[in-house]
Short mmCIF file of C-alpha atoms in Angstrom, two decimals:
data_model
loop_
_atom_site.label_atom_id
_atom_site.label_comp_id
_atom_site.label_asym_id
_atom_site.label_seq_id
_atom_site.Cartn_x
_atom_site.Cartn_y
_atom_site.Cartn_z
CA UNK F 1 0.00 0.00 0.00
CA UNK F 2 2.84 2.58 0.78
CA UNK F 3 4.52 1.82 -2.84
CA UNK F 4 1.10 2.41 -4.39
CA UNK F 5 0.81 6.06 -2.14
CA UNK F 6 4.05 6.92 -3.61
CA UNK F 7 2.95 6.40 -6.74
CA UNK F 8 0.13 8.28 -6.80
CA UNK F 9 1.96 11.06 -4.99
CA UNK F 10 4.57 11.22 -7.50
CA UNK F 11 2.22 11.24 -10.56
CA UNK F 12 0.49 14.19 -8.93
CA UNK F 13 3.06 16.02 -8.79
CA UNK F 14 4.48 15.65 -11.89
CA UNK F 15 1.12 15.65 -13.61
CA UNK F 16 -1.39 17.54 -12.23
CA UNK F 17 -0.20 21.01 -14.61
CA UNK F 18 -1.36 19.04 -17.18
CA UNK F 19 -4.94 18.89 -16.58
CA UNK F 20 -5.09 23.01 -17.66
CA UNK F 21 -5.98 23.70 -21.07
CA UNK F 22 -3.16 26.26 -22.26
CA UNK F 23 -3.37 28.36 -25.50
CA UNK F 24 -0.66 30.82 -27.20
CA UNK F 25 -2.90 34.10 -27.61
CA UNK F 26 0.30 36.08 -28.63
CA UNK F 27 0.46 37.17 -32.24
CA UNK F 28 4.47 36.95 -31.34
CA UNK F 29 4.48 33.61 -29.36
CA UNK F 30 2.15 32.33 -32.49
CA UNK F 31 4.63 33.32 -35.33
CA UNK F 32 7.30 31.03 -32.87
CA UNK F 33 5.65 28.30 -34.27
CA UNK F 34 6.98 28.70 -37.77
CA UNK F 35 10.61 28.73 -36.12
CA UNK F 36 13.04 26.26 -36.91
CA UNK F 37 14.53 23.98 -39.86
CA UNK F 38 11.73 22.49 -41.93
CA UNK F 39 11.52 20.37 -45.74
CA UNK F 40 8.40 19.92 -47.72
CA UNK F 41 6.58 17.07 -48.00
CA UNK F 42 6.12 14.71 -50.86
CA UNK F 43 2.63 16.52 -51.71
CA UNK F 44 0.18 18.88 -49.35
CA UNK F 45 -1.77 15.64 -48.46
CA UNK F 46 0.43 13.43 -46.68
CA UNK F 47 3.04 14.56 -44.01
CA UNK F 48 5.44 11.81 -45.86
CA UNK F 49 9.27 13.21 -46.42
CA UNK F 50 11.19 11.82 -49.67
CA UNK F 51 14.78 11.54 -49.54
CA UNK F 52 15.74 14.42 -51.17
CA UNK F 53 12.68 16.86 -50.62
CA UNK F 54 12.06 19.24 -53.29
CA UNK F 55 12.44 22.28 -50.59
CA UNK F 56 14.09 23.25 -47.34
CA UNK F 57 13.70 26.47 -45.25
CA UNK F 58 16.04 27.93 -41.98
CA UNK F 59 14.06 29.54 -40.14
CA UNK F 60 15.90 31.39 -36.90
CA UNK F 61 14.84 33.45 -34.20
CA UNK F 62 16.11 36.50 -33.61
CA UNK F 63 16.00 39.74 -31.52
CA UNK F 64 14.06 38.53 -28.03
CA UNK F 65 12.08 36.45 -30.83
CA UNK F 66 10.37 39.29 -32.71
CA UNK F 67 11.88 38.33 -35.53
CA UNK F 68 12.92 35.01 -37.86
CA UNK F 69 15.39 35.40 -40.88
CA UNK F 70 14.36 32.81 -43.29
CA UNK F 71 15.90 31.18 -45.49
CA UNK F 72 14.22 28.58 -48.91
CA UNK F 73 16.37 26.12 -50.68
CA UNK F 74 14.89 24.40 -53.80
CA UNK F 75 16.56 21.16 -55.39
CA UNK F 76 17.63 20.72 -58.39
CA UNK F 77 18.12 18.26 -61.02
CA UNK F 78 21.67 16.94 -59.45
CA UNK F 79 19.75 16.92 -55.73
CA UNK F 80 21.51 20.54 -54.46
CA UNK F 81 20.01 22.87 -53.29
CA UNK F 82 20.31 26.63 -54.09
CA UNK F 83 18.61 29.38 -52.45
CA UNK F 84 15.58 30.48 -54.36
CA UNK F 85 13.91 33.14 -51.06
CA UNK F 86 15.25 35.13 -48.27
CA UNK F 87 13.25 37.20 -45.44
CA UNK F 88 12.82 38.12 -42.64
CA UNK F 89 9.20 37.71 -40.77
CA UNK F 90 8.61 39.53 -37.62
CA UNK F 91 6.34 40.83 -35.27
CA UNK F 92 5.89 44.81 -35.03
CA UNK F 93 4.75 45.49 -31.29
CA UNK F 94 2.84 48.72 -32.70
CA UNK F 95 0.80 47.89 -35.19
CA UNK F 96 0.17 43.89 -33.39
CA UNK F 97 1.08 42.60 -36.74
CA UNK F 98 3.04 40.21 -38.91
CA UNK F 99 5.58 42.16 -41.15
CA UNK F 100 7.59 40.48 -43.75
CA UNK F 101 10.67 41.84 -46.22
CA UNK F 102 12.54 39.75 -48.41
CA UNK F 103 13.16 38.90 -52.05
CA UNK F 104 13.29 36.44 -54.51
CA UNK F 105 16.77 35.40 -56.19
CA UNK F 106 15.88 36.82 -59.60
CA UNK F 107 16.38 40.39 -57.21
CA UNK F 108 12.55 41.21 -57.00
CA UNK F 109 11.87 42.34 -53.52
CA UNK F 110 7.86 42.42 -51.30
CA UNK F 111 6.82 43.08 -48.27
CA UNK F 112 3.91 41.91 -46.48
CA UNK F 113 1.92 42.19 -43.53
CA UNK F 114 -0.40 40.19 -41.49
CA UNK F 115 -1.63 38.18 -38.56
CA UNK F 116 -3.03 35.36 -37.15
CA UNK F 117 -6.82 34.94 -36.97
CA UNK F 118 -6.30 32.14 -34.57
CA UNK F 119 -3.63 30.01 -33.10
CA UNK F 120 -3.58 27.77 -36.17
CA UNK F 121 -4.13 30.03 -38.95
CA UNK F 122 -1.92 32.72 -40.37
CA UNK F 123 -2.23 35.19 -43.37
CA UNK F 124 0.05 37.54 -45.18
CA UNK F 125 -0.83 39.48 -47.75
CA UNK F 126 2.52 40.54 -50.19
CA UNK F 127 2.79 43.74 -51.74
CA UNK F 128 5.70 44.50 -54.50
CA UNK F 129 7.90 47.99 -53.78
CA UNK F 130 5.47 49.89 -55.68
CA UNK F 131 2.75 49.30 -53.06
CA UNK F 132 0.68 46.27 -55.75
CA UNK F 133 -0.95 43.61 -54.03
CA UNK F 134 1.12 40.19 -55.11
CA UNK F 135 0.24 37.59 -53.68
CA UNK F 136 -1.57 36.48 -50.34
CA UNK F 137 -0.21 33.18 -48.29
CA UNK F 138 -2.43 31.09 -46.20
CA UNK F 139 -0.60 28.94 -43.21
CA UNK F 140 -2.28 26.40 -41.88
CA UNK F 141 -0.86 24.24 -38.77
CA UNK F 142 -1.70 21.07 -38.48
CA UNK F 143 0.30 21.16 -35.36
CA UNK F 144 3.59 22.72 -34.11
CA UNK F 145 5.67 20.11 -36.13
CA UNK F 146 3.47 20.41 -39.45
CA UNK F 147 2.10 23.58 -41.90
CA UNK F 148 0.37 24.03 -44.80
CA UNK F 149 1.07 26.98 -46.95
CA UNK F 150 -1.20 27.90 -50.33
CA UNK F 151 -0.61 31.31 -52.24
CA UNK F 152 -2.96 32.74 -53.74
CA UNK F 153 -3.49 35.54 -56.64
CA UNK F 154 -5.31 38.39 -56.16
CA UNK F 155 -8.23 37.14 -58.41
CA UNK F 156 -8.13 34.12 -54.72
CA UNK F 157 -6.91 31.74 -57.52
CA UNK F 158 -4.60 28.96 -55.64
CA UNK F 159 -1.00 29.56 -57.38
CA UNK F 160 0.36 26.57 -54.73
CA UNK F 161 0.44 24.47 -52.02
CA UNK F 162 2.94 22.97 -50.25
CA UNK F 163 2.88 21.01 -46.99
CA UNK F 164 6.17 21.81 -44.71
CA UNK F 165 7.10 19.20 -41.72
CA UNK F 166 9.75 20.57 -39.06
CA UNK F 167 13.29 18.80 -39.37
CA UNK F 168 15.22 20.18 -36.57
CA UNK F 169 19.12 18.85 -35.94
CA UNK F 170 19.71 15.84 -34.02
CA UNK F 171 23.86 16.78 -33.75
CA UNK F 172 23.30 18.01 -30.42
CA UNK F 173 21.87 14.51 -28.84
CA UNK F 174 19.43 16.58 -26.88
CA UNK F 175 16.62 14.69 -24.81
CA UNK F 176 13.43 14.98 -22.57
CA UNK F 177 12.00 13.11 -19.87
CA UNK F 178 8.49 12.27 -21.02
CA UNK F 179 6.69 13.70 -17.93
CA UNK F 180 7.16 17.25 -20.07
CA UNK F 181 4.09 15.99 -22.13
CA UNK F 182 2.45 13.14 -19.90
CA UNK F 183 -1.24 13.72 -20.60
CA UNK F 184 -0.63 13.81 -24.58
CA UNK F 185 1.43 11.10 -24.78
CA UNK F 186 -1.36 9.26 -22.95
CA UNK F 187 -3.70 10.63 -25.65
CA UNK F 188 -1.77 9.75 -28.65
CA UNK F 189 2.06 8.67 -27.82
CA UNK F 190 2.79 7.87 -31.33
CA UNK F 191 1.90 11.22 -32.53
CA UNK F 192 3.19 12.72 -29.75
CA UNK F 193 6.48 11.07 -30.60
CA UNK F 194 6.64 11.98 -34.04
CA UNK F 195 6.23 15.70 -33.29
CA UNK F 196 8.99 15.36 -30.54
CA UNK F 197 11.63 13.73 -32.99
CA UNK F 198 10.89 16.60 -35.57
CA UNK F 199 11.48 19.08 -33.01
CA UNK F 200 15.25 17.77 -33.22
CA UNK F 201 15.23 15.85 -29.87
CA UNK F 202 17.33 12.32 -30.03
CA UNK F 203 16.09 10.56 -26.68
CA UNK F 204 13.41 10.02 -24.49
CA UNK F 205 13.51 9.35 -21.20
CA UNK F 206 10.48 7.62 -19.48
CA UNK F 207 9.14 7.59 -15.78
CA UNK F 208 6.00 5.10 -16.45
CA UNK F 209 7.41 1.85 -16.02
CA UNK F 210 4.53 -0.74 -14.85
CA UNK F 211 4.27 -4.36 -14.90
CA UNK F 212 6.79 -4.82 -18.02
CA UNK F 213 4.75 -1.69 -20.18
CA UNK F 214 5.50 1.55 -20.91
CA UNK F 215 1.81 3.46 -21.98
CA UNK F 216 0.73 0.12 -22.76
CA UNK F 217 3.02 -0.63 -24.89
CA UNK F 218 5.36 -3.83 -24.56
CA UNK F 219 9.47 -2.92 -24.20
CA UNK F 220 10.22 -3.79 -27.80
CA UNK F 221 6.58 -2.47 -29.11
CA UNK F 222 8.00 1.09 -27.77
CA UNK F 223 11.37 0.65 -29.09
CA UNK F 224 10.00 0.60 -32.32
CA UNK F 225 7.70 3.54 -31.58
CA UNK F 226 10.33 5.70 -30.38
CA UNK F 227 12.78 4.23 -32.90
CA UNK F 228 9.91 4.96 -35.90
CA UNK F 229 9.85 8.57 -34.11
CA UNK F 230 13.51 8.86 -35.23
CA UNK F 231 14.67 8.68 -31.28
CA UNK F 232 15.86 6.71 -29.18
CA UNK F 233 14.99 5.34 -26.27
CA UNK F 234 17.67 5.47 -23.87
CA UNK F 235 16.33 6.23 -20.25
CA UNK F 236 13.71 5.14 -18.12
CA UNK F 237 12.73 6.35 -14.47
CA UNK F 238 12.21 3.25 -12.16
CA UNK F 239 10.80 2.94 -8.35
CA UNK F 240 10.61 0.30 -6.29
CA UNK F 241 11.81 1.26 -2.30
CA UNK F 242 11.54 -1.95 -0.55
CA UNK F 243 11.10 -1.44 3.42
CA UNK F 244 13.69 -4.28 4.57
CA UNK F 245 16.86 -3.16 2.58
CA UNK F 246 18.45 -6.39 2.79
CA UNK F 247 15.70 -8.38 1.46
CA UNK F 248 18.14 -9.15 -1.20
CA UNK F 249 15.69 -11.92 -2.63
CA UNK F 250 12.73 -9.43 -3.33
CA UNK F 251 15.41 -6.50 -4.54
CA UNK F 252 16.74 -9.56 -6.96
CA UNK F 253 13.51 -10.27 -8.30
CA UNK F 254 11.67 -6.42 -8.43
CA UNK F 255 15.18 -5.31 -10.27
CA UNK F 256 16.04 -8.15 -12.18
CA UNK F 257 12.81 -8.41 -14.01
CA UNK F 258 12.79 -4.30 -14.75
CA UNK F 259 16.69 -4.67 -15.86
CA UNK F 260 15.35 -7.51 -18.16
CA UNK F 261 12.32 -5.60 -19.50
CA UNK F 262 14.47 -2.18 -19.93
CA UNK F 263 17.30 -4.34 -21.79
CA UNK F 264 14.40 -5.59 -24.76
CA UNK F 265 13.49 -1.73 -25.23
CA UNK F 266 17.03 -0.83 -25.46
CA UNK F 267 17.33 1.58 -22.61
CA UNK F 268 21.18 3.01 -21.72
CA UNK F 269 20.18 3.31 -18.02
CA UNK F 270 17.61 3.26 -15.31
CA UNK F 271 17.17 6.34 -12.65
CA UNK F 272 15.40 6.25 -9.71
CA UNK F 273 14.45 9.24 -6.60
CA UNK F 274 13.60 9.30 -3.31
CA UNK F 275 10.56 10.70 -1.38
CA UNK F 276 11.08 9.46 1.97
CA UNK F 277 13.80 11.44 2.35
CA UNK F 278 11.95 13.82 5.08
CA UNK F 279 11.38 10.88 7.21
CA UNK F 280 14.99 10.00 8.00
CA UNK F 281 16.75 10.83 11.17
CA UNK F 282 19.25 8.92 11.23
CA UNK F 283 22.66 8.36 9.46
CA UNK F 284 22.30 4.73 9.65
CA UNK F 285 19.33 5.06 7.48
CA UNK F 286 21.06 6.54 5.10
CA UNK F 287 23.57 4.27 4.90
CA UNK F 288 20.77 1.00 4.19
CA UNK F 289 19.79 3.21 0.99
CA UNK F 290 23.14 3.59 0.25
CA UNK F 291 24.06 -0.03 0.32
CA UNK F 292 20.78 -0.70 -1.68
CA UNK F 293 21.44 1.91 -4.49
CA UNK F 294 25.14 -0.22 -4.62
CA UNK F 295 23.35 -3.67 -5.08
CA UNK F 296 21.17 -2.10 -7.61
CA UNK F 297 23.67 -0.34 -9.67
CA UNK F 298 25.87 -3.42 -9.37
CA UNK F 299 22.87 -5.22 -10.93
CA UNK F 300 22.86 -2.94 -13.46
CA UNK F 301 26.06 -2.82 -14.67
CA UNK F 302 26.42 -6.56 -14.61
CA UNK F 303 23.75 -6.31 -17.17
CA UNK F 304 25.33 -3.57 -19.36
CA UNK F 305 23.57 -0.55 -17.92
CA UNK F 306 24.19 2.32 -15.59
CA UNK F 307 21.99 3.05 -12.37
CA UNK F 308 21.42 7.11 -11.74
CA UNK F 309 20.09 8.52 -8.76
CA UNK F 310 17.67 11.86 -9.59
CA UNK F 311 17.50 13.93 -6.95
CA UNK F 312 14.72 16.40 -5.93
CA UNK F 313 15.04 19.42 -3.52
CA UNK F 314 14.86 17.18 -0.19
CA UNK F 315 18.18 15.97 -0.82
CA UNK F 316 19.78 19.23 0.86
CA UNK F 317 18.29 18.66 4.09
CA UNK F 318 20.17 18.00 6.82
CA UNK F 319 20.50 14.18 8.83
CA UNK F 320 23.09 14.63 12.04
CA UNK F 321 24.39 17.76 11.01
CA UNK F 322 25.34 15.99 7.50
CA UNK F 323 23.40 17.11 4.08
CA UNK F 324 21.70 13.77 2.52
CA UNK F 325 23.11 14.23 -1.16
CA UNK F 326 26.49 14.92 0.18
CA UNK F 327 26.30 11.51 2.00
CA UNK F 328 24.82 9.43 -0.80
CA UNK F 329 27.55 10.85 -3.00
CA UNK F 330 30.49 9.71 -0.33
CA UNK F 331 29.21 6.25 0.33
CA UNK F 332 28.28 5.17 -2.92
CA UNK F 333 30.32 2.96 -5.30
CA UNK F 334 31.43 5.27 -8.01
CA UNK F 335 31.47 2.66 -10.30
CA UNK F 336 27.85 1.50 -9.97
CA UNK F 337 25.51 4.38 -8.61
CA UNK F 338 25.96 7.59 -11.12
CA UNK F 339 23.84 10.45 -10.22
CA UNK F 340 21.23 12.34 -12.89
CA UNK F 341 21.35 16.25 -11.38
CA UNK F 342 18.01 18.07 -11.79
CA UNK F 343 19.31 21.26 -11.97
CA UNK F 344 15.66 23.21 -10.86
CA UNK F 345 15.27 21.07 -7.90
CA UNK F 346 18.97 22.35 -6.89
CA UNK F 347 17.81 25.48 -7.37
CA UNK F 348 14.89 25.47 -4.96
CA UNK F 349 17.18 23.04 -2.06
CA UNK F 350 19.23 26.30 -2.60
CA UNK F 351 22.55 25.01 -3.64
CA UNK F 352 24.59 25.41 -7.30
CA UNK F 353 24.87 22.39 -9.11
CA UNK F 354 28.25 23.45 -10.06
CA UNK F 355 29.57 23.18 -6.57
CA UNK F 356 28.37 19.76 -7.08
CA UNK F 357 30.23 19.24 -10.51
CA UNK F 358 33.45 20.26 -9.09
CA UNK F 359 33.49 18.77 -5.74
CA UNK F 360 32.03 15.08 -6.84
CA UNK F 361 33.87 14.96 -11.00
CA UNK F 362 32.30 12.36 -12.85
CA UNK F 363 29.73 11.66 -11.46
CA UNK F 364 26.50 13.28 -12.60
CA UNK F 365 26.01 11.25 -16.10
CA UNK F 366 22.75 13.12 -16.86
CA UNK F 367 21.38 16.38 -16.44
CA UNK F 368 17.29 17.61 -15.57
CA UNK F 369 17.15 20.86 -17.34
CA UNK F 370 14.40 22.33 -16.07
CA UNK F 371 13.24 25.68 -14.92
CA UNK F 372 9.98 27.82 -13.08
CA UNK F 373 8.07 27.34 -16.66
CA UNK F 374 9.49 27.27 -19.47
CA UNK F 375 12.99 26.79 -20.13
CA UNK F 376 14.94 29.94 -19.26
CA UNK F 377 12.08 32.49 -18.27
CA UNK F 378 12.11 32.72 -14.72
CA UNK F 379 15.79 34.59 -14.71
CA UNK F 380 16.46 32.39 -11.03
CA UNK F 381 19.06 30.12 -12.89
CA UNK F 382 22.24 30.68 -14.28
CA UNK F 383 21.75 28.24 -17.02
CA UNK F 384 24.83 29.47 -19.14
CA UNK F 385 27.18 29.20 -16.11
CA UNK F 386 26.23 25.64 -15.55
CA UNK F 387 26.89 24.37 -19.01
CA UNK F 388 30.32 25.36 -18.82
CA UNK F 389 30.86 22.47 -16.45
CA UNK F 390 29.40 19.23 -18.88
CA UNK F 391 32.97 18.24 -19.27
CA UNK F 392 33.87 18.29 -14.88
CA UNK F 393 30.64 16.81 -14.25
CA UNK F 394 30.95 14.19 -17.23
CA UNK F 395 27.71 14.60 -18.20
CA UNK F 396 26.26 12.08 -20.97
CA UNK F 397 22.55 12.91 -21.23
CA UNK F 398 21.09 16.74 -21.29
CA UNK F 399 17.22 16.11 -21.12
CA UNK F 400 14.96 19.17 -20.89
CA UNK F 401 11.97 18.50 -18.87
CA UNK F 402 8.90 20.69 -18.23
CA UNK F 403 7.03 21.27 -14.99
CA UNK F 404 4.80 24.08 -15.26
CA UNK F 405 3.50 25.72 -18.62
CA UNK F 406 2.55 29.20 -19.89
CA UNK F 407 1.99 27.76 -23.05
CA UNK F 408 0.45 24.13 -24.54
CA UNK F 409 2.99 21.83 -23.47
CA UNK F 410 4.24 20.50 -26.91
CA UNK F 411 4.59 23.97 -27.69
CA UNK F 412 7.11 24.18 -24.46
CA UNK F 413 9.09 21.76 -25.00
CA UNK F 414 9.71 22.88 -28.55
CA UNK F 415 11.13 26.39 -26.89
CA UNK F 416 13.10 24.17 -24.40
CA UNK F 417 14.44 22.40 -27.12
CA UNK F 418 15.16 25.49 -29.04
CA UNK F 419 16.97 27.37 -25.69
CA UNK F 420 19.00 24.21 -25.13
CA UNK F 421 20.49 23.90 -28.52
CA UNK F 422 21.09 27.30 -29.70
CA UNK F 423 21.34 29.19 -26.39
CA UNK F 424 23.21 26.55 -24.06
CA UNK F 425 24.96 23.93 -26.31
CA UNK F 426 26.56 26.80 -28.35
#
């Protein structure tokens, strides 16, 4: 009964933010959508890539995000690509509009200028220099991941359509930790997994581990999901806090099975927290969890994966005068127990991670990056300073994770993805 109270404790936690319906009302945080590195699809009906698509577009943010500089490539007949548009698209805080510039590569140069009617739908209409309508340009998102765009002559006669689907970088092995988008991946996870691989994430990272499933799924079922995503599936949060620590037999059995299952799907390694951690006096008591976090990782390694320890904000309390991560750090086997440092929960137990980094090298193989809402708002944490200290900490896995939302949380974890690779991986 206690396991199950945890659970459902945990899950709150990390879940209950997702039970708000969020919107982007914004005409700026709607034109973010259209951020990013994108190709077209085979045709407007079908969200299918080929090989070589017939067009790619850059499109960066710029200036506090008011503005993207964009960038169309079309291929030719040898499959290179030469640049057929350039603009810039940005949002004028005066006239709460959409303002383009740009030109064409024969040299002729537009403008244009509109808005979005709704969070899905966008309209420009083009002028040439001379001040003569053009062309207008309907954009139509099928979600953050996935647009349609049709031009149109000023008679409303449809000059095109294409369908562009986001193809963000992978070179950056960026990750998240599921929980970020919890209630859709309930909904839908394969969809939900598609969007996240176009976003440019290379990971996942799980925390739903039950009876051999993960959402349902069997281990190798989502390995192929994940995999078909273009991700990998490399992480997986796992609990199980027996009460008699050296019930060795039941510890066997509980991890042996979940090493078993997490091998089949392919996972790199398994991470685990604590939230008892209040409810210890006593060093001695620390020491048992120590000793079990040893048998596990040992467990773990003898089966070719690593064991990580995630810590929350509880950690920094005090047990005889001694802080609780400082202790698990000291009497831990290096070589088995690693430790996964969730850099917002440091943050609120109101100590730098990068004292951490330097004083324990090595150790903390993946990295939480998380923040108040979305990644790199709140001002509180010193995000830059941090990631000069990947190599001292010999960090492996950078996950972004999302607690708390302004926005729709695929939307969020787009911008975390976005902050992390062009703002913190420089």
């Amino acid at each position: 009964m206690k396991k199950v109270i945890f659970l459902v404790i945990f899950l709150m936690t990390f879940i209950g933010f997702a039970q708000e319906n969020y919107s982007i009302t914004s005409q700026k945080e709607r034109l973010r959508q259209y951020s990013g590195q994108w190709v077209s699809a085979m045709n407007p009906s079908t969200d299918s890539v080929a090989k070589f698509p017939e067009i790619k577009m850059s499109s960066l943010s710029n200036f506090n995000n008011h503005s993207l500089t964009v960038k169309v490539l079309q291929k030719d007949s040898a499959n290179q690509y030469n640049s057929i548009l350039q603009e810039i698209i940005g949002y004028d805080s005066v006239t709460d509009t959409i303002f383009a510039a740009g030109h064409n590569a024969q040299g002729a140069f537009f403008t244009g200028k509109g808005s979005f009617a709704s969070e899905k739908k966008w309209t420009m209409q083009d002028k040439d220099l001379n001040g003569n309508k053009t062309m207008k340009v309907d954009f139509n998102f099928q979600n953050y991941t996935d647009v349609i765009l049709e031009g149109f002559d000023t008679n409303e006669k449809s000059l095109w359509k294409t369908r562009y689907i986001k193809n963000n970088p992978k070179d950056k092995n960026i990750g998240i930790q599921l929980v970020s988008v919890h209630k859709e991946m309930l909904k839908n996870p394969e969809q939900t997994l598609i969007q996240l691989g176009r976003m440019g994430y290379s990971y996942v990272e799980t925390f739903v581990y039950k009876n051999g499933s993960f959402y349902g799924q069997s281990p190798t079922q989502f390995k192929t999901m994940v995999e078909k995503a273009g991700m990998k599936f490399l992480g997986s949060m796992t609990f199980f806090d027996p009460e008699d620590k050296n019930d060795d037999a039941a510890i066997y059995a509980w991890w042996n099975k979940t090493i078993q299952d997490h091998k089949k799907a392919g996972v790199a390694y398994l991470s685990t927290s604590n939230s008892k951690l209040k409810g210890i006096k006593t060093i001695k008591e620390l020491q048992e969890y120590c000793n079990y976090y040893d048998k596990v990782g040992k467990l773990c390694k003898e089966n070719g994966l690593k064991f990580v320890y995630h810590n929350h904000a509880d950690e920094f309390l005090k047990v005889e005068g001694v802080t609780i991560y400082d202790y698990f750090l000291q009497n831990t086997n290096p070589e088995y127990v690693y430790f996964q440092s969730d850099v917002y929960w440091m943050q609120v137990g109101g100590v730098n991670p990068v004292h951490y980094f330097k004083t324990y090298p090595k150790r903390f193989i993946s990295w939480h990056v998380k923040d108040y809402k979305e990644l790199g708002e709140s001002g509180k944490i010193d995000f830059k300073d941090i990631f000069n200290y990947q190599e001292i900490a010999g960090v492996q896995y950078i996950l972004s994770e999302v607690e708390e939302y302004s926005f729709p949380p695929l939307y969020s974890v787009g911008l975390a993805w976005e902050y992390i690779y062009y703002e913190l991986l420089k």
